[in-house]
Tab-separated table of C-alpha atoms in Angstrom:
chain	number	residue	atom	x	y	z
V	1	UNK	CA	-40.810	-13.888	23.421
V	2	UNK	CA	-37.263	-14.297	22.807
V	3	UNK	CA	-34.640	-15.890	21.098
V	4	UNK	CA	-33.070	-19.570	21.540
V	5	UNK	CA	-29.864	-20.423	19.845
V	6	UNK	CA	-30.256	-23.414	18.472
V	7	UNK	CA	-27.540	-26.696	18.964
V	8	UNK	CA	-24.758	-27.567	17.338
V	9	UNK	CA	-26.756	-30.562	15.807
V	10	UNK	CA	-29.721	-28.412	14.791
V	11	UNK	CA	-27.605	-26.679	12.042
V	12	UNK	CA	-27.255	-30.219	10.104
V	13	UNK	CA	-28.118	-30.330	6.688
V	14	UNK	CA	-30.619	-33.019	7.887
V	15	UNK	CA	-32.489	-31.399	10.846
V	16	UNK	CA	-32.282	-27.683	8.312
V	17	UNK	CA	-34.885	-29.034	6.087
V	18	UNK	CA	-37.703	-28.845	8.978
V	19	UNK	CA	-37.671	-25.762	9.486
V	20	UNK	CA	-40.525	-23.939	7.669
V	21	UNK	CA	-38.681	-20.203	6.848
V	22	UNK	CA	-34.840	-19.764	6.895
V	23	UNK	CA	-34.434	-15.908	7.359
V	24	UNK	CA	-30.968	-14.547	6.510
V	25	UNK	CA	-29.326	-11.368	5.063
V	26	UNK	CA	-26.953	-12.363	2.414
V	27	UNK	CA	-26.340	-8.599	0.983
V	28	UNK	CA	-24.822	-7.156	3.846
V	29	UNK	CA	-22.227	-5.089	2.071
V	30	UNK	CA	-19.720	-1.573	2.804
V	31	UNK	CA	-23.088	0.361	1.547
V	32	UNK	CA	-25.790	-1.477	3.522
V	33	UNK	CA	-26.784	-0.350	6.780
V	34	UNK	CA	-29.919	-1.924	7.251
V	35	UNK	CA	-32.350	-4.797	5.815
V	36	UNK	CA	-35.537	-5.995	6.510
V	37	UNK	CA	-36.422	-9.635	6.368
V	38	UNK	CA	-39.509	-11.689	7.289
V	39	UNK	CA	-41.827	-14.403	6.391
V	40	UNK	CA	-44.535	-14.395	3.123
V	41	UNK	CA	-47.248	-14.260	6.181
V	42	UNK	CA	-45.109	-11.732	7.726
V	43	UNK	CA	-45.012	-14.098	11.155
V	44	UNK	CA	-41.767	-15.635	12.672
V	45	UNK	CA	-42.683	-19.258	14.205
V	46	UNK	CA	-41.296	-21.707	16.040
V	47	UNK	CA	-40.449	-23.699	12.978
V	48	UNK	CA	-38.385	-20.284	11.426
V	49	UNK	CA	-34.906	-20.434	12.198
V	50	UNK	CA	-33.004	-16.905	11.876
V	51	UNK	CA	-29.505	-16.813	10.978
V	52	UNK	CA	-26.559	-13.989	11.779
V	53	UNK	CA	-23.867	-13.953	10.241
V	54	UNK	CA	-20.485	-12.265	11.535
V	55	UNK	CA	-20.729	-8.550	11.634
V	56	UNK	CA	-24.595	-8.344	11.670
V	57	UNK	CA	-27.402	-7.506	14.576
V	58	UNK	CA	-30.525	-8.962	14.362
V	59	UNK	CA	-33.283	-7.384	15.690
V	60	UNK	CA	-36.751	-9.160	15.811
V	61	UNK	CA	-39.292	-6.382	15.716
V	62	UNK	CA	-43.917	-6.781	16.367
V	63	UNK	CA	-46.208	-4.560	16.948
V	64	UNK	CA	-44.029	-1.530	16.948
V	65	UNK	CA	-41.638	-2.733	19.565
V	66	UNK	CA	-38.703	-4.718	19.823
V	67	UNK	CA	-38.975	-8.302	20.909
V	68	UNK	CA	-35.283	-9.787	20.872
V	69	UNK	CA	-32.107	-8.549	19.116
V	70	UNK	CA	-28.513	-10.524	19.145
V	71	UNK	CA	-24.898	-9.698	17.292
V	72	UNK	CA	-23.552	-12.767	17.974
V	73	UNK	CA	-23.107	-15.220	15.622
V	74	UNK	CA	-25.236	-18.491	14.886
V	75	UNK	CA	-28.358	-19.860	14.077
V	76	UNK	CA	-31.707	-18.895	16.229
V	77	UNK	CA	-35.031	-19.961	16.650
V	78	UNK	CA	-37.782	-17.452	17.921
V	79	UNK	CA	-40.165	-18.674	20.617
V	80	UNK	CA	-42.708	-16.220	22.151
V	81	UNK	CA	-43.167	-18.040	24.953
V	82	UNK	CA	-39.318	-17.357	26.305
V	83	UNK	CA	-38.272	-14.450	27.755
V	84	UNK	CA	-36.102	-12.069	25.618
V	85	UNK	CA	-32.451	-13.658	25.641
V	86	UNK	CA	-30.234	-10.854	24.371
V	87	UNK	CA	-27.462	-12.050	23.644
V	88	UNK	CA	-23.746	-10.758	21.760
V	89	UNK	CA	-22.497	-9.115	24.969
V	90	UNK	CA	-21.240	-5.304	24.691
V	91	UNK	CA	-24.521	-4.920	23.403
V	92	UNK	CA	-26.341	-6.323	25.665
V	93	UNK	CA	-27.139	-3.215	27.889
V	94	UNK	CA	-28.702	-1.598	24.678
V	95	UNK	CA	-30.630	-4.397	23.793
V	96	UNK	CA	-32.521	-4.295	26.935
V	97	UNK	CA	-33.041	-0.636	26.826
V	98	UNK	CA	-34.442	-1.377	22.944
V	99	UNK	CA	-36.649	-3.935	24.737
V	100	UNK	CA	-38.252	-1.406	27.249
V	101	UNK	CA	-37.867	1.658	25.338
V	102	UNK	CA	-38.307	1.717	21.527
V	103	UNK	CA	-41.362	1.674	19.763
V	104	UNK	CA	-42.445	3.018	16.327
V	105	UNK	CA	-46.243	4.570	15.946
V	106	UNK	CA	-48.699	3.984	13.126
V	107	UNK	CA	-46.825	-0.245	13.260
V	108	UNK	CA	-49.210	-3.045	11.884
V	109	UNK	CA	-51.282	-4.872	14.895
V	110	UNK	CA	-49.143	-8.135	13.757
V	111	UNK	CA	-46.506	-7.334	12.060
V	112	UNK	CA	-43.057	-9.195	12.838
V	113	UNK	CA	-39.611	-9.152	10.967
V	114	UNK	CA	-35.934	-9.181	11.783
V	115	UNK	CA	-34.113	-6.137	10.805
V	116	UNK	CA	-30.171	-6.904	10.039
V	117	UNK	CA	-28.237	-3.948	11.087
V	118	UNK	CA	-24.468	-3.613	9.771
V	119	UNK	CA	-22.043	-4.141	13.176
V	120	UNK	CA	-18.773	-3.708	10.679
V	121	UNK	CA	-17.018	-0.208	10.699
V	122	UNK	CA	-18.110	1.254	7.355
V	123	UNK	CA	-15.218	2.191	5.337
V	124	UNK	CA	-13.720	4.388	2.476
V	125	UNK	CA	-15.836	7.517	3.157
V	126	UNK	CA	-14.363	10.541	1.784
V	127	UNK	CA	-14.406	14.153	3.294
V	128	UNK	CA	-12.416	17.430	2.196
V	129	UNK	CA	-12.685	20.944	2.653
V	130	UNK	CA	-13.924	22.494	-0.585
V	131	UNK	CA	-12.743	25.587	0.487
V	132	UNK	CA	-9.179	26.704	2.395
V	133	UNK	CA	-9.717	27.179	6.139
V	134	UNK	CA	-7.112	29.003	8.930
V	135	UNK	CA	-4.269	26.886	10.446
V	136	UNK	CA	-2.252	28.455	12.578
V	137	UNK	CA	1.380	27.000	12.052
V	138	UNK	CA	3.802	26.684	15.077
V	139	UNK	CA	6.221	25.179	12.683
V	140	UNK	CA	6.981	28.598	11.414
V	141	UNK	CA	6.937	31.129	14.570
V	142	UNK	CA	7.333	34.875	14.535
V	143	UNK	CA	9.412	36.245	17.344
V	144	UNK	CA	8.181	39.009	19.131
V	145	UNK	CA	10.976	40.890	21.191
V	146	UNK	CA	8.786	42.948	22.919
V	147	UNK	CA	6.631	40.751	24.858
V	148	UNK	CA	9.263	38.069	24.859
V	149	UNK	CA	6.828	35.713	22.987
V	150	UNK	CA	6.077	34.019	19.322
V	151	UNK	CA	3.538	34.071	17.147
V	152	UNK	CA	2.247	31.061	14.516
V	153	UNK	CA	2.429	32.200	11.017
V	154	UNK	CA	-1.313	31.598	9.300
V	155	UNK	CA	-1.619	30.018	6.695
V	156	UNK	CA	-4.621	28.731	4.760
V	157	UNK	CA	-4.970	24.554	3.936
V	158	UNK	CA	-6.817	22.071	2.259
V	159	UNK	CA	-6.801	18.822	3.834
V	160	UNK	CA	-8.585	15.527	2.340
V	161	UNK	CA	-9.185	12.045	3.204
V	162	UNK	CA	-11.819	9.407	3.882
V	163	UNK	CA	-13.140	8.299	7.742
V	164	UNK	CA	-14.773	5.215	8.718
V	165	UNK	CA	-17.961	5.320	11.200
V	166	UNK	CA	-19.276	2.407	12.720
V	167	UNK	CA	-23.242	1.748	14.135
V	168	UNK	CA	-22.754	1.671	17.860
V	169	UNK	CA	-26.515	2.224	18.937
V	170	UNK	CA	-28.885	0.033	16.783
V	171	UNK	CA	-32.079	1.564	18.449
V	172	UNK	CA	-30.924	5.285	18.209
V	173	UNK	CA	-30.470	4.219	14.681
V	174	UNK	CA	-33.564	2.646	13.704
V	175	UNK	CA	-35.454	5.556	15.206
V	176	UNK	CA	-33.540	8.407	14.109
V	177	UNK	CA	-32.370	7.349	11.056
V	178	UNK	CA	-33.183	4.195	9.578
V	179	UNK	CA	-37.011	3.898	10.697
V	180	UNK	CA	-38.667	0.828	9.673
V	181	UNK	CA	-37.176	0.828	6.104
V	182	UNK	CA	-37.235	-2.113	3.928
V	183	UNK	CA	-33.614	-1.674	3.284
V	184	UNK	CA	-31.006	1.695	4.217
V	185	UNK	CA	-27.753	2.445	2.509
V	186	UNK	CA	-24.928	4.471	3.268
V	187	UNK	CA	-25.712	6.977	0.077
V	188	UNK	CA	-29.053	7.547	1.954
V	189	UNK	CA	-26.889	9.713	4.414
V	190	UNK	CA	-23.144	10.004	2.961
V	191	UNK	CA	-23.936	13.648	2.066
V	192	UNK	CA	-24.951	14.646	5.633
V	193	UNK	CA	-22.508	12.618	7.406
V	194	UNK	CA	-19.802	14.068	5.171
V	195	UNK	CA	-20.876	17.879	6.098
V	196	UNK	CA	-20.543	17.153	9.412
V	197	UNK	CA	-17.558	15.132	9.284
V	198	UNK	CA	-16.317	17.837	7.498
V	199	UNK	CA	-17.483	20.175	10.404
V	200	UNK	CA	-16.064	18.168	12.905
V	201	UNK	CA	-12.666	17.913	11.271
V	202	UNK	CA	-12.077	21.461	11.263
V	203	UNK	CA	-12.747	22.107	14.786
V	204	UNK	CA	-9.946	18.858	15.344
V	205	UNK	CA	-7.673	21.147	12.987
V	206	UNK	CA	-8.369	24.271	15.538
V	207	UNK	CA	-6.841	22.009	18.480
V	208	UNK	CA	-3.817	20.592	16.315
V	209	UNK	CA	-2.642	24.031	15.963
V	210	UNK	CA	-3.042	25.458	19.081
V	211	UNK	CA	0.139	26.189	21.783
V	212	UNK	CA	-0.203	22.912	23.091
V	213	UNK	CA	0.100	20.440	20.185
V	214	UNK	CA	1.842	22.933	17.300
V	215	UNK	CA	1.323	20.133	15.055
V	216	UNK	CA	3.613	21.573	11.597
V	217	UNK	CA	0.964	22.234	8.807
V	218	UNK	CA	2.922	19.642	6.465
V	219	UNK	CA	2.914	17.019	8.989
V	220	UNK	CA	-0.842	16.986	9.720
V	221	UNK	CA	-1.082	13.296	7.493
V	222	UNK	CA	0.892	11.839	10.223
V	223	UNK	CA	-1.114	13.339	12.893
V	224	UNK	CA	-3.904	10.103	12.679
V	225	UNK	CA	-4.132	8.846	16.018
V	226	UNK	CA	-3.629	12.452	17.476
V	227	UNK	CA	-7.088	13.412	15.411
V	228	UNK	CA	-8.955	10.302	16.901
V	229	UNK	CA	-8.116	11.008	20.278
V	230	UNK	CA	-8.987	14.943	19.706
V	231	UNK	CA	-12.147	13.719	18.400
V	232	UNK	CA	-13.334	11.400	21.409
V	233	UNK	CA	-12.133	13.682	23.986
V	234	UNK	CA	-13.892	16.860	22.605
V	235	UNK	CA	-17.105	15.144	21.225
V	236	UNK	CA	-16.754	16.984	18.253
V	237	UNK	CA	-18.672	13.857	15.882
V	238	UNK	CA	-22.176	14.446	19.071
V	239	UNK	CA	-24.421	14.929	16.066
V	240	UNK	CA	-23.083	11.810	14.557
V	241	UNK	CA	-23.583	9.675	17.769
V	242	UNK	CA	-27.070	11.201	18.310
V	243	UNK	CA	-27.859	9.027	15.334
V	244	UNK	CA	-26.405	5.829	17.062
V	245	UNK	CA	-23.137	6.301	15.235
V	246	UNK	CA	-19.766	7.216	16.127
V	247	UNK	CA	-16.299	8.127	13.902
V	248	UNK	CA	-13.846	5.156	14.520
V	249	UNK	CA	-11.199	6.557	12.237
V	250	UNK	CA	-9.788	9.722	10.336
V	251	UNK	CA	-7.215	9.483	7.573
V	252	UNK	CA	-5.437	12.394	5.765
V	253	UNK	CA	-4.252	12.215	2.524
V	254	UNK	CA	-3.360	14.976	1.421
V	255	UNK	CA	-2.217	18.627	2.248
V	256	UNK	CA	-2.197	21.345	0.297
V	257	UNK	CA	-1.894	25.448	1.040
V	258	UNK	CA	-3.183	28.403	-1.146
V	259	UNK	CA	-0.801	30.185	-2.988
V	260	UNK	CA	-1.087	33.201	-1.250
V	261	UNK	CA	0.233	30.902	2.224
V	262	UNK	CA	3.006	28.954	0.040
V	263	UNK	CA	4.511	32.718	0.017
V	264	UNK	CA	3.946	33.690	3.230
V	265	UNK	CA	6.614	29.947	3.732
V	266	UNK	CA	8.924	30.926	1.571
V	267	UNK	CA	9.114	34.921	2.352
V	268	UNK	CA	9.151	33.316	6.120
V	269	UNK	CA	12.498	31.016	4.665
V	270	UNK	CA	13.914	33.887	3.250
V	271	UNK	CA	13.904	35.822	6.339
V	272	UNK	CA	15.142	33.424	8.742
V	273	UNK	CA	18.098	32.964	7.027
V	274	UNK	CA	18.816	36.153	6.882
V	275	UNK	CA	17.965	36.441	10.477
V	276	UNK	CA	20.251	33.099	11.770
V	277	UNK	CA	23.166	34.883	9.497
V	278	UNK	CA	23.159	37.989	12.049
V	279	UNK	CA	22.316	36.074	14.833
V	280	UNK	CA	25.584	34.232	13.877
V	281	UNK	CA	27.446	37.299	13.616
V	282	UNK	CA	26.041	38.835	17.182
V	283	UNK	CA	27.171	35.273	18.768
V	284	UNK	CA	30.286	35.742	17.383
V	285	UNK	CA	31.182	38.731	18.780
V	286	UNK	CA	29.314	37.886	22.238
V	287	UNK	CA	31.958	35.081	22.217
V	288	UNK	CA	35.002	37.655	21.247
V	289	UNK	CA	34.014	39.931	24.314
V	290	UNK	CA	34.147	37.020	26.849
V	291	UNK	CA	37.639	35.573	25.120
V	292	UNK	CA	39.046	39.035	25.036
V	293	UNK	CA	38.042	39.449	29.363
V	294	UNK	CA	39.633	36.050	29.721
V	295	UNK	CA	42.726	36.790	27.142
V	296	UNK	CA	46.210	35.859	29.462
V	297	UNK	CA	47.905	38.149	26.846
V	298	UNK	CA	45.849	41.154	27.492
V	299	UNK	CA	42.256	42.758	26.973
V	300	UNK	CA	43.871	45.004	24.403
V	301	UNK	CA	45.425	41.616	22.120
V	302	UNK	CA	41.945	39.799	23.234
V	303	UNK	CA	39.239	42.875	22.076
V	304	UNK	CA	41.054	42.429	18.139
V	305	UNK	CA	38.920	39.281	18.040
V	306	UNK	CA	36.135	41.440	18.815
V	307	UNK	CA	37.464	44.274	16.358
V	308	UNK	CA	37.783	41.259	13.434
V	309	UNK	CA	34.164	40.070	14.356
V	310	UNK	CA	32.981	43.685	13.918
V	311	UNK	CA	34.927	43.844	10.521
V	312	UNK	CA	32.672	40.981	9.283
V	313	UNK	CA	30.049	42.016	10.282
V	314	UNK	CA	30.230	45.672	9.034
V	315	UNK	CA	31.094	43.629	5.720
V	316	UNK	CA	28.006	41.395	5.194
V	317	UNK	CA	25.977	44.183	6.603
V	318	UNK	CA	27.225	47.614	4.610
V	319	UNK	CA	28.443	45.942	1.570
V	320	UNK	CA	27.712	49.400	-0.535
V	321	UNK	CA	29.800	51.016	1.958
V	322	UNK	CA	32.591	48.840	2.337
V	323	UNK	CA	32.779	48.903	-1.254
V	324	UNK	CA	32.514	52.852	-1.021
V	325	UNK	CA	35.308	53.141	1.200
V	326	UNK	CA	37.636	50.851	-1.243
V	327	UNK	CA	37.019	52.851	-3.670
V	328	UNK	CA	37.786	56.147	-2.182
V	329	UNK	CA	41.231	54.506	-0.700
V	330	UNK	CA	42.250	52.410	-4.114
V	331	UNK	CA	44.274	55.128	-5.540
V	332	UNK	CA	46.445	55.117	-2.014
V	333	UNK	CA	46.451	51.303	-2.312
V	334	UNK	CA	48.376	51.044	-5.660
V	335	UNK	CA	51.398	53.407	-4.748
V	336	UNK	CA	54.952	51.899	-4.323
V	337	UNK	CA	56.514	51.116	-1.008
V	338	UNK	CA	59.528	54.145	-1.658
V	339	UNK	CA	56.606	56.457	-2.635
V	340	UNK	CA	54.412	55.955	0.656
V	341	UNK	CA	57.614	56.275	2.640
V	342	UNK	CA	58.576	59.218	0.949
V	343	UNK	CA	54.737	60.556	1.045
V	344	UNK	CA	54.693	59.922	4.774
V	345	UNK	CA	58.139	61.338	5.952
V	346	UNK	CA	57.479	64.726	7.371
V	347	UNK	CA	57.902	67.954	5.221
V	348	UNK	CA	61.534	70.049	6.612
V	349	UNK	CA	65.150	70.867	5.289
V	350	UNK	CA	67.727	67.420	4.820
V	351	UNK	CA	70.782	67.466	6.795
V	352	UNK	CA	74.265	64.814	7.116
V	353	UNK	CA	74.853	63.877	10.864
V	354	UNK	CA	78.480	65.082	11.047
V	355	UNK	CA	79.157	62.367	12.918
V	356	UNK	CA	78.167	59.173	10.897
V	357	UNK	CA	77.062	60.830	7.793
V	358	UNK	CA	73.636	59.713	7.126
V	359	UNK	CA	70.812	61.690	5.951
V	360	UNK	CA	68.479	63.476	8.640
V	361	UNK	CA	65.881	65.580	9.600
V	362	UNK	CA	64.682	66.857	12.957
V	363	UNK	CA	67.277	68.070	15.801
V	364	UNK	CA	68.942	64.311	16.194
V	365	UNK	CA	70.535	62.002	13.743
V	366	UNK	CA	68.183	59.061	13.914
V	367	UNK	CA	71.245	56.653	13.792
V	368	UNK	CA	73.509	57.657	16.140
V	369	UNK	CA	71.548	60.374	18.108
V	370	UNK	CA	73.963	62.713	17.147
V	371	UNK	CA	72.698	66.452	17.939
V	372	UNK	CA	72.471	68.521	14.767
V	373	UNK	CA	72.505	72.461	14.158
């Protein structure tokens, strides 16, 4: 009972007409997963010829168990007098198991059909997450001085896209999904697929912002082949492939935060700029106290780099008290040259040096060092 591929010659327009039935699937399209086809007597003879097109398996199915299935390609005649031929390679090893394995209960005594199964990855399936869920962002870290280490900043995201699956087990399929349905369409399972995709996507999120991959929140769209390979290494689409399925791609579209998180971003931006400013200033006068130990001139002409540094510093930092301090000085500040002098000299009786004749105070003539009375 099996399958024979019929010749090159067979598929003639003239040798086509001999054949009694000419099964096919014509409406294999993005929504159709599976079709049943058969004969008006509901048996597949010798003189039935089966055709699969590209991207379709063809499983030939009596009595409740599976007689023959193929993916590859071609025209096919079913004898049940031949062993089964399974062909289309990668699937061969499932076809065999099929063979041995599957059966349905409750199947008509002598009932035979071919059931086309979709072999093309199913695309433009869209998930999102209704709701915001936790990312933790490595883009933005929080420093913590006491243990030495940094902590994400959390933020809450929406993230949507579409996926593409593809029907990698066509037994698993028929029997936990599909059954023995005249025909199966995507829409008969979108809505589960999509909770669990939706599932499985947020547990892929978990890993992209963990310490090892501190994927930025922003950049997750460009993250498409890391969530793939996240996905297959974790199993995290098992209830998918139970159902002889498997996710072949994820695609993010877009991201978006809550407001509440946008202002936890630009609170976190405000800070660190206000944080790099006196981390500036602290380098700068780091770098001071090493030029003022290697200063040829002197430590005391090296440590005014340090003292200038410090100046700045108390500037950006105490602005209220820098202006303060002006303040309380300005009326110092606008006095003449002659007045400060004159403010400054110390308080005593005038005298003449009788030896030059100029004007002095104190024991000595500050000109010629003449001793006065």
């Amino acid at each position: 009972m099996g399958l024979i591929k019929a010749a090159g010659k067979a598929v003639s327009s003239t040798l086509k007409d001999q054949w009694k039935e000419f099964i096919k699937c014509e409406n294999m399209d993005n929504n159709t997963l599976m079709v049943k086809k058969t004969t008006e007597n509901g048996v597949i003879t010798k003189k039935s010829a089966i055709e699969v097109a590209p991207g379709q398996i063809a499983v030939i199915f009596q009595s409740g168990k599976i007689l023959d299935a193929t993916a590859e390609e071609g025209i096919y005649t079913f004898d049940e007098s031949s062993s089964p031929s399974f062909f289309a390679g990668d699937f061969g090893a499932v076809f065999k198991e099929m063979w041995t394995r599957f059966t349905f209960n409750g199947a008509t005594n002598k009932d035979q059909a071919v059931y086309f199964i979709n072999a093309k990855e199913i695309i433009d399936n869209k998930f999102g997450t209704p709701a915001p869920v936790p990312y933790q962002d490595y883009s933005h870290p929080i420093p913590n001085q006491m243990t030495n280490t940094i902590t994400p900043l959390r933020v809450d995201v929406k993230c949507f896209g579409k996926y593409t699956f593809k029907i990698t087990d066509p037994a698993v399929f028929m029997r936990e999904v599909a059954g023995t349905a005249d025909v199966y369409y995507k829409d008969d399972i979108c809505e589960q697929m999509r909770s669990e995709v939706q599932a499985s996507f947020q547990k892929v999120l978990n890993e992209l912002g963990n310490s090892e991959n501190k994927a930025p929140v922003l950049e997750l769209p460009s993250y498409t082949d890391k969530i793939k390979e996240i996905m297959d290494e974790k199993v995290f689409d098992q209830n998918i492939r139970d159902r002889g399925m498997s996710i072949k791609s994820f695609i993010i579209e877009s991201v978006t935060l809550d407001e509440e998180s946008n202002r936890k971003i630009d609170n976190y931006e405000l800070s660190s700029n206000n944080y790099m400013q006196q981390g500036a200033i602290v380098g700068g006068m780091s770098k001071a106290v090493v030029d003022a130990a290697n200063n040829s001139n002197g430590a005391a002409t090296g440590m005014m780099g340090v003292g200038m540094v410090n100046m700045a510093s108390n500037g950006m930092m105490n602005n209220a008290m820098g202006a303060a301090f002006t303040n309380t000085e300005g009326s110092k500040a606008d006095l003449s040259g002659e007045e400060k002098k004159e403010e400054s000299a110390p308080a005593g009786k005038m005298n003449f040096c009788p030896n030059c004749g100029t004007k002095a105070s104190g024991k000595f003539c500050s000109n010629c060092g003449t001793k006065l009375d």
